[in-house]
Amino acid sequence: MIETENKVEKEVLPEAQTDGATVQEKPKENTKQDNMEKNQDVPKKKSHLVRNVVIAAAALCVVGYAVSGNQNKNKLSPEKTDIIEKLKENTSLQSEYFEQWDGTNYSFYKGDDWEVRYSEENVSVRIAEPEIQECFSACIGTDELGNDGTFAYRFTDNDINIYFDTEIPEGNLTIVMYDVGKDEYTLMIDGDKYTITDELKDYLDQYGLREIMLNDVNEFKDDLSSMDLTTQDLLKLDNADIAKYLEKGK
């Protein structure tokens, strides 16, 4: 009996009658947990949107930085441009391509007096000096020295190279190197370096070769000074800078 009565009550509850009217079942109210779940869906959608915007903005920044970096890399500074233009106003700028090592040298010629040369390895000035031919012709015993009447002064090393291509008893002489700071001469013969004999050092000192070459270097520096330049200014450039400058002018 108890079980039956309970069963009937359960069946009547969904549609209990009051004064002949049917009482409809109440809509299910949202629980606190339901509201929390709904509220959690909205931030998720917003967070996805915010994240996508941030990623897009970051990507634009990276692209913008890369483009800007590329442009700056290919752009000469005003200081370098000024140095090149001061040289150009007083010299003739020429380039020479060497196929064997796929490189280009750039030179600023001041008539037949000197040539500032930029290669991939260094920067130097080649100065014309007829005394070189006379000095070494007398001690070597031949006019066939393979020298073009110039020597090269290298700013960074503070040394002088005199280039030859001539045979001497010891082999093929290609370079006479002079260290200005140490007052030392070295010979390059068949690709090897040798110190010079005391007799040759005495001969070169008596001839005054050191003084002749250093006087030429000082005159070159005076020329630079008249252009409002120094050797330190020249060292701020390399051949890649000059290539950029010429490309810009095309």
Tab-separated table of C-alpha atoms in Angstrom:
chain	number	residue	atom	x	y	z
A	1	MET	CA	0.000	0.000	0.000
A	2	ILE	CA	2.664	2.489	0.862
A	3	GLU	CA	4.562	1.825	-2.292
A	4	THR	CA	1.371	2.193	-4.416
A	5	GLU	CA	0.375	5.520	-2.859
A	6	ASN	CA	3.792	6.921	-3.401
A	7	LYS	CA	3.693	5.865	-7.021
A	8	VAL	CA	0.367	7.607	-7.619
A	9	GLU	CA	1.585	10.821	-6.050
A	10	LYS	CA	4.595	10.849	-8.323
A	11	GLU	CA	2.439	10.403	-11.376
A	12	VAL	CA	0.049	13.195	-10.415
A	13	LEU	CA	2.659	15.803	-9.593
A	14	PRO	CA	3.606	16.679	-13.187
A	15	GLU	CA	0.030	17.798	-13.925
A	16	ALA	CA	-1.679	18.519	-10.583
A	17	GLN	CA	-5.157	19.997	-10.970
A	18	THR	CA	-6.454	23.089	-9.186
A	19	ASP	CA	-10.019	24.239	-9.769
A	20	GLY	CA	-10.170	22.440	-13.090
A	21	ALA	CA	-7.128	24.236	-14.511
A	22	THR	CA	-3.989	22.445	-15.474
A	23	VAL	CA	-0.887	23.722	-13.702
A	24	GLN	CA	2.019	23.707	-16.150
A	25	GLU	CA	5.426	22.555	-14.999
A	26	LYS	CA	7.779	25.447	-14.220
A	27	PRO	CA	10.634	26.067	-16.644
A	28	LYS	CA	13.888	24.805	-15.338
A	29	GLU	CA	15.829	27.595	-13.674
A	30	ASN	CA	19.504	28.047	-14.489
A	31	THR	CA	21.742	26.932	-11.760
A	32	LYS	CA	24.791	28.861	-10.638
A	33	GLN	CA	26.969	26.285	-12.350
A	34	ASP	CA	25.119	26.728	-15.676
A	35	ASN	CA	25.628	30.490	-15.555
A	36	MET	CA	29.320	30.039	-14.848
A	37	GLU	CA	29.704	27.687	-17.840
A	38	LYS	CA	27.944	30.152	-20.153
A	39	ASN	CA	30.041	33.020	-18.904
A	40	GLN	CA	33.195	30.990	-19.475
A	41	ASP	CA	32.361	30.561	-23.199
A	42	VAL	CA	32.422	34.314	-23.911
A	43	PRO	CA	35.936	35.059	-22.621
A	44	LYS	CA	37.266	32.094	-24.575
A	45	LYS	CA	35.994	33.569	-27.838
A	46	LYS	CA	37.369	36.985	-26.896
A	47	SER	CA	40.725	35.562	-25.837
A	48	HIS	CA	41.088	33.797	-29.215
A	49	LEU	CA	40.370	37.082	-30.982
A	50	VAL	CA	42.837	39.030	-28.849
A	51	ARG	CA	45.506	36.371	-29.349
A	52	ASN	CA	45.074	36.461	-33.140
A	53	VAL	CA	45.332	40.261	-33.170
A	54	VAL	CA	48.504	40.148	-31.068
A	55	ILE	CA	50.083	37.528	-33.337
A	56	ALA	CA	49.207	39.548	-36.447
A	57	ALA	CA	50.655	42.717	-34.909
A	58	ALA	CA	53.840	40.896	-33.912
A	59	ALA	CA	54.202	39.515	-37.440
A	60	LEU	CA	53.842	43.011	-38.901
A	61	CYS	CA	56.483	44.296	-36.488
A	62	VAL	CA	58.912	41.549	-37.523
A	63	VAL	CA	58.336	42.230	-41.223
A	64	GLY	CA	58.648	45.964	-40.655
A	65	TYR	CA	61.898	45.499	-38.726
A	66	ALA	CA	63.327	43.213	-41.418
A	67	VAL	CA	62.493	45.703	-44.190
A	68	SER	CA	63.845	48.614	-42.148
A	69	GLY	CA	67.021	46.666	-41.303
A	70	ASN	CA	67.537	45.826	-44.977
A	71	GLN	CA	67.136	49.438	-45.998
A	72	ASN	CA	69.562	50.652	-43.325
A	73	LYS	CA	72.078	47.990	-44.304
A	74	ASN	CA	72.110	49.221	-47.894
A	75	LYS	CA	72.204	52.877	-46.911
A	76	LEU	CA	75.429	54.828	-46.417
A	77	SER	CA	75.758	57.044	-43.381
A	78	PRO	CA	76.007	60.813	-44.038
A	79	GLU	CA	79.583	60.731	-42.715
A	80	LYS	CA	80.727	58.090	-45.210
A	81	THR	CA	78.925	59.830	-48.059
A	82	ASP	CA	80.660	63.085	-47.148
A	83	ILE	CA	84.110	61.425	-47.168
A	84	ILE	CA	83.540	59.888	-50.600
A	85	GLU	CA	82.262	63.135	-52.060
A	86	LYS	CA	85.230	65.107	-50.709
A	87	LEU	CA	87.567	62.607	-52.363
A	88	LYS	CA	85.602	62.729	-55.619
A	89	GLU	CA	85.788	66.521	-55.752
A	90	ASN	CA	89.594	66.342	-55.858
A	91	THR	CA	90.330	63.030	-57.547
A	92	SER	CA	89.129	60.659	-60.247
A	93	LEU	CA	87.232	57.589	-59.029
A	94	GLN	CA	87.811	54.393	-61.016
A	95	SER	CA	86.997	50.718	-60.514
A	96	GLU	CA	88.758	47.562	-61.656
A	97	TYR	CA	87.195	44.095	-61.647
A	98	PHE	CA	89.381	41.005	-61.142
A	99	GLU	CA	87.780	37.873	-62.516
A	100	GLN	CA	90.251	35.473	-60.867
A	101	TRP	CA	88.951	36.267	-57.381
A	102	ASP	CA	85.614	37.830	-58.352
A	103	GLY	CA	86.387	41.122	-56.644
A	104	THR	CA	86.434	44.812	-57.487
A	105	ASN	CA	88.985	47.407	-56.407
A	106	TYR	CA	88.079	51.096	-56.224
A	107	SER	CA	90.709	53.796	-56.615
A	108	PHE	CA	90.797	57.563	-56.182
A	109	TYR	CA	93.508	58.981	-58.473
A	110	LYS	CA	95.086	62.380	-57.933
A	111	GLY	CA	96.723	62.712	-61.309
A	112	ASP	CA	100.019	60.828	-61.386
A	113	ASP	CA	100.868	61.743	-57.786
A	114	TRP	CA	98.998	59.125	-55.799
A	115	GLU	CA	96.164	56.601	-55.783
A	116	VAL	CA	94.057	55.648	-52.755
A	117	ARG	CA	93.084	52.044	-53.393
A	118	TYR	CA	90.287	50.085	-51.692
A	119	SER	CA	90.400	46.309	-52.025
A	120	GLU	CA	88.560	43.598	-50.097
A	121	GLU	CA	91.671	43.134	-47.917
A	122	ASN	CA	92.750	46.665	-47.042
A	123	VAL	CA	93.069	50.321	-47.984
A	124	SER	CA	96.378	51.854	-49.016
A	125	VAL	CA	97.855	54.709	-50.993
A	126	ARG	CA	100.212	54.137	-53.903
A	127	ILE	CA	102.602	57.013	-54.333
A	128	ALA	CA	104.718	57.682	-57.404
A	129	GLU	CA	108.425	57.995	-56.617
A	130	PRO	CA	111.027	57.827	-59.442
A	131	GLU	CA	113.880	57.517	-56.934
A	132	ILE	CA	112.815	53.927	-56.212
A	133	GLN	CA	113.825	52.816	-59.698
A	134	GLU	CA	117.184	54.535	-59.480
A	135	CYS	CA	117.920	53.308	-55.949
A	136	PHE	CA	117.294	49.604	-56.613
A	137	SER	CA	118.632	49.559	-60.178
A	138	ALA	CA	122.014	50.605	-58.827
A	139	CYS	CA	122.181	47.950	-56.090
A	140	ILE	CA	120.590	45.070	-58.032
A	141	GLY	CA	122.407	45.834	-61.269
A	142	THR	CA	119.462	45.912	-63.699
A	143	ASP	CA	116.766	48.279	-64.905
A	144	GLU	CA	114.322	45.387	-65.339
A	145	LEU	CA	112.804	45.568	-61.883
A	146	GLY	CA	109.139	45.007	-62.674
A	147	ASN	CA	108.327	48.086	-60.585
A	148	ASP	CA	105.950	50.772	-61.848
A	149	GLY	CA	107.767	53.574	-60.035
A	150	THR	CA	105.486	53.527	-56.990
A	151	PHE	CA	105.337	52.255	-53.426
A	152	ALA	CA	102.289	51.412	-51.290
A	153	TYR	CA	101.770	52.865	-47.824
A	154	ARG	CA	99.280	50.880	-45.693
A	155	PHE	CA	97.583	53.010	-43.050
A	156	THR	CA	96.580	50.320	-40.556
A	157	ASP	CA	99.998	48.615	-40.513
A	158	ASN	CA	102.093	51.776	-40.871
A	159	ASP	CA	104.334	50.021	-43.331
A	160	ILE	CA	105.489	50.402	-46.929
A	161	ASN	CA	105.550	47.804	-49.692
A	162	ILE	CA	107.650	48.238	-52.829
A	163	TYR	CA	106.574	45.726	-55.487
A	164	PHE	CA	109.042	44.094	-57.876
A	165	ASP	CA	109.228	41.227	-60.289
A	166	THR	CA	112.904	40.655	-60.917
A	167	GLU	CA	115.480	37.903	-60.607
A	168	ILE	CA	118.310	38.162	-58.109
A	169	PRO	CA	120.859	35.443	-57.144
A	170	GLU	CA	118.614	34.296	-54.260
A	171	GLY	CA	115.490	33.914	-56.443
A	172	ASN	CA	112.550	36.012	-57.666
A	173	LEU	CA	112.246	39.258	-55.710
A	174	THR	CA	108.598	40.396	-55.463
A	175	ILE	CA	108.355	42.772	-52.475
A	176	VAL	CA	110.624	44.957	-50.382
A	177	MET	CA	108.741	45.642	-47.130
A	178	TYR	CA	109.610	48.464	-44.775
A	179	ASP	CA	108.218	48.698	-41.217
A	180	VAL	CA	108.136	52.426	-40.435
A	181	GLY	CA	107.894	52.011	-36.657
A	182	LYS	CA	110.702	49.451	-36.397
A	183	ASP	CA	112.868	50.883	-39.202
A	184	GLU	CA	113.272	47.367	-40.602
A	185	TYR	CA	113.399	46.060	-44.183
A	186	THR	CA	112.230	42.588	-45.201
A	187	LEU	CA	112.482	40.947	-48.627
A	188	MET	CA	109.933	38.590	-50.204
A	189	ILE	CA	111.830	36.110	-52.406
A	190	ASP	CA	110.101	33.125	-53.998
A	191	GLY	CA	107.224	33.590	-51.530
A	192	ASP	CA	109.450	33.512	-48.419
A	193	LYS	CA	110.493	36.407	-46.172
A	194	TYR	CA	114.135	37.272	-45.533
A	195	THR	CA	115.842	39.986	-43.516
A	196	ILE	CA	118.218	42.156	-45.509
A	197	THR	CA	121.985	42.149	-45.050
A	198	ASP	CA	123.714	44.889	-43.108
A	199	GLU	CA	125.392	45.991	-46.352
A	200	LEU	CA	122.044	46.516	-48.106
A	201	LYS	CA	120.624	48.314	-45.052
A	202	ASP	CA	123.611	50.655	-45.000
A	203	TYR	CA	123.216	51.324	-48.729
A	204	LEU	CA	119.499	52.176	-48.407
A	205	ASP	CA	120.164	54.407	-45.395
A	206	GLN	CA	122.917	56.277	-47.214
A	207	TYR	CA	120.705	56.698	-50.250
A	208	GLY	CA	118.049	58.187	-47.953
A	209	LEU	CA	115.251	55.902	-49.159
A	210	ARG	CA	113.380	56.051	-45.834
A	211	GLU	CA	113.370	59.863	-45.814
A	212	ILE	CA	112.300	60.049	-49.464
A	213	MET	CA	109.310	57.746	-48.962
A	214	LEU	CA	108.180	59.266	-45.650
A	215	ASN	CA	108.390	62.742	-47.170
A	216	ASP	CA	106.053	61.512	-49.930
A	217	VAL	CA	103.660	60.107	-47.313
A	218	ASN	CA	103.616	63.442	-45.480
A	219	GLU	CA	102.879	65.301	-48.714
A	220	PHE	CA	100.008	62.916	-49.323
A	221	LYS	CA	98.640	63.666	-45.845
A	222	ASP	CA	98.914	67.379	-46.614
A	223	ASP	CA	96.810	66.814	-49.726
A	224	LEU	CA	94.198	65.058	-47.608
A	225	SER	CA	94.238	67.919	-45.124
A	226	SER	CA	93.501	70.380	-47.919
A	227	MET	CA	90.377	68.285	-48.616
A	228	ASP	CA	89.447	68.429	-44.915
A	229	LEU	CA	90.256	64.723	-44.582
A	230	THR	CA	92.683	62.511	-42.662
A	231	THR	CA	93.947	58.955	-43.060
A	232	GLN	CA	91.553	57.998	-40.235
A	233	ASP	CA	88.673	59.235	-42.386
A	234	LEU	CA	89.821	56.979	-45.219
A	235	LEU	CA	89.814	54.002	-42.865
A	236	LYS	CA	86.118	54.546	-42.141
A	237	LEU	CA	85.367	53.350	-45.675
A	238	ASP	CA	85.728	50.003	-47.404
A	239	ASN	CA	85.198	48.938	-50.995
A	240	ALA	CA	81.635	47.793	-50.195
A	241	ASP	CA	80.779	51.364	-49.112
A	242	ILE	CA	82.047	52.770	-52.391
A	243	ALA	CA	80.077	50.160	-54.332
A	244	LYS	CA	76.909	51.258	-52.488
A	245	TYR	CA	77.656	54.898	-53.260
A	246	LEU	CA	78.082	54.212	-56.972
A	247	GLU	CA	74.947	52.056	-57.049
A	248	LYS	CA	72.977	54.871	-55.452
A	249	GLY	CA	74.089	57.268	-58.170
A	250	LYS	CA	72.782	55.057	-61.003
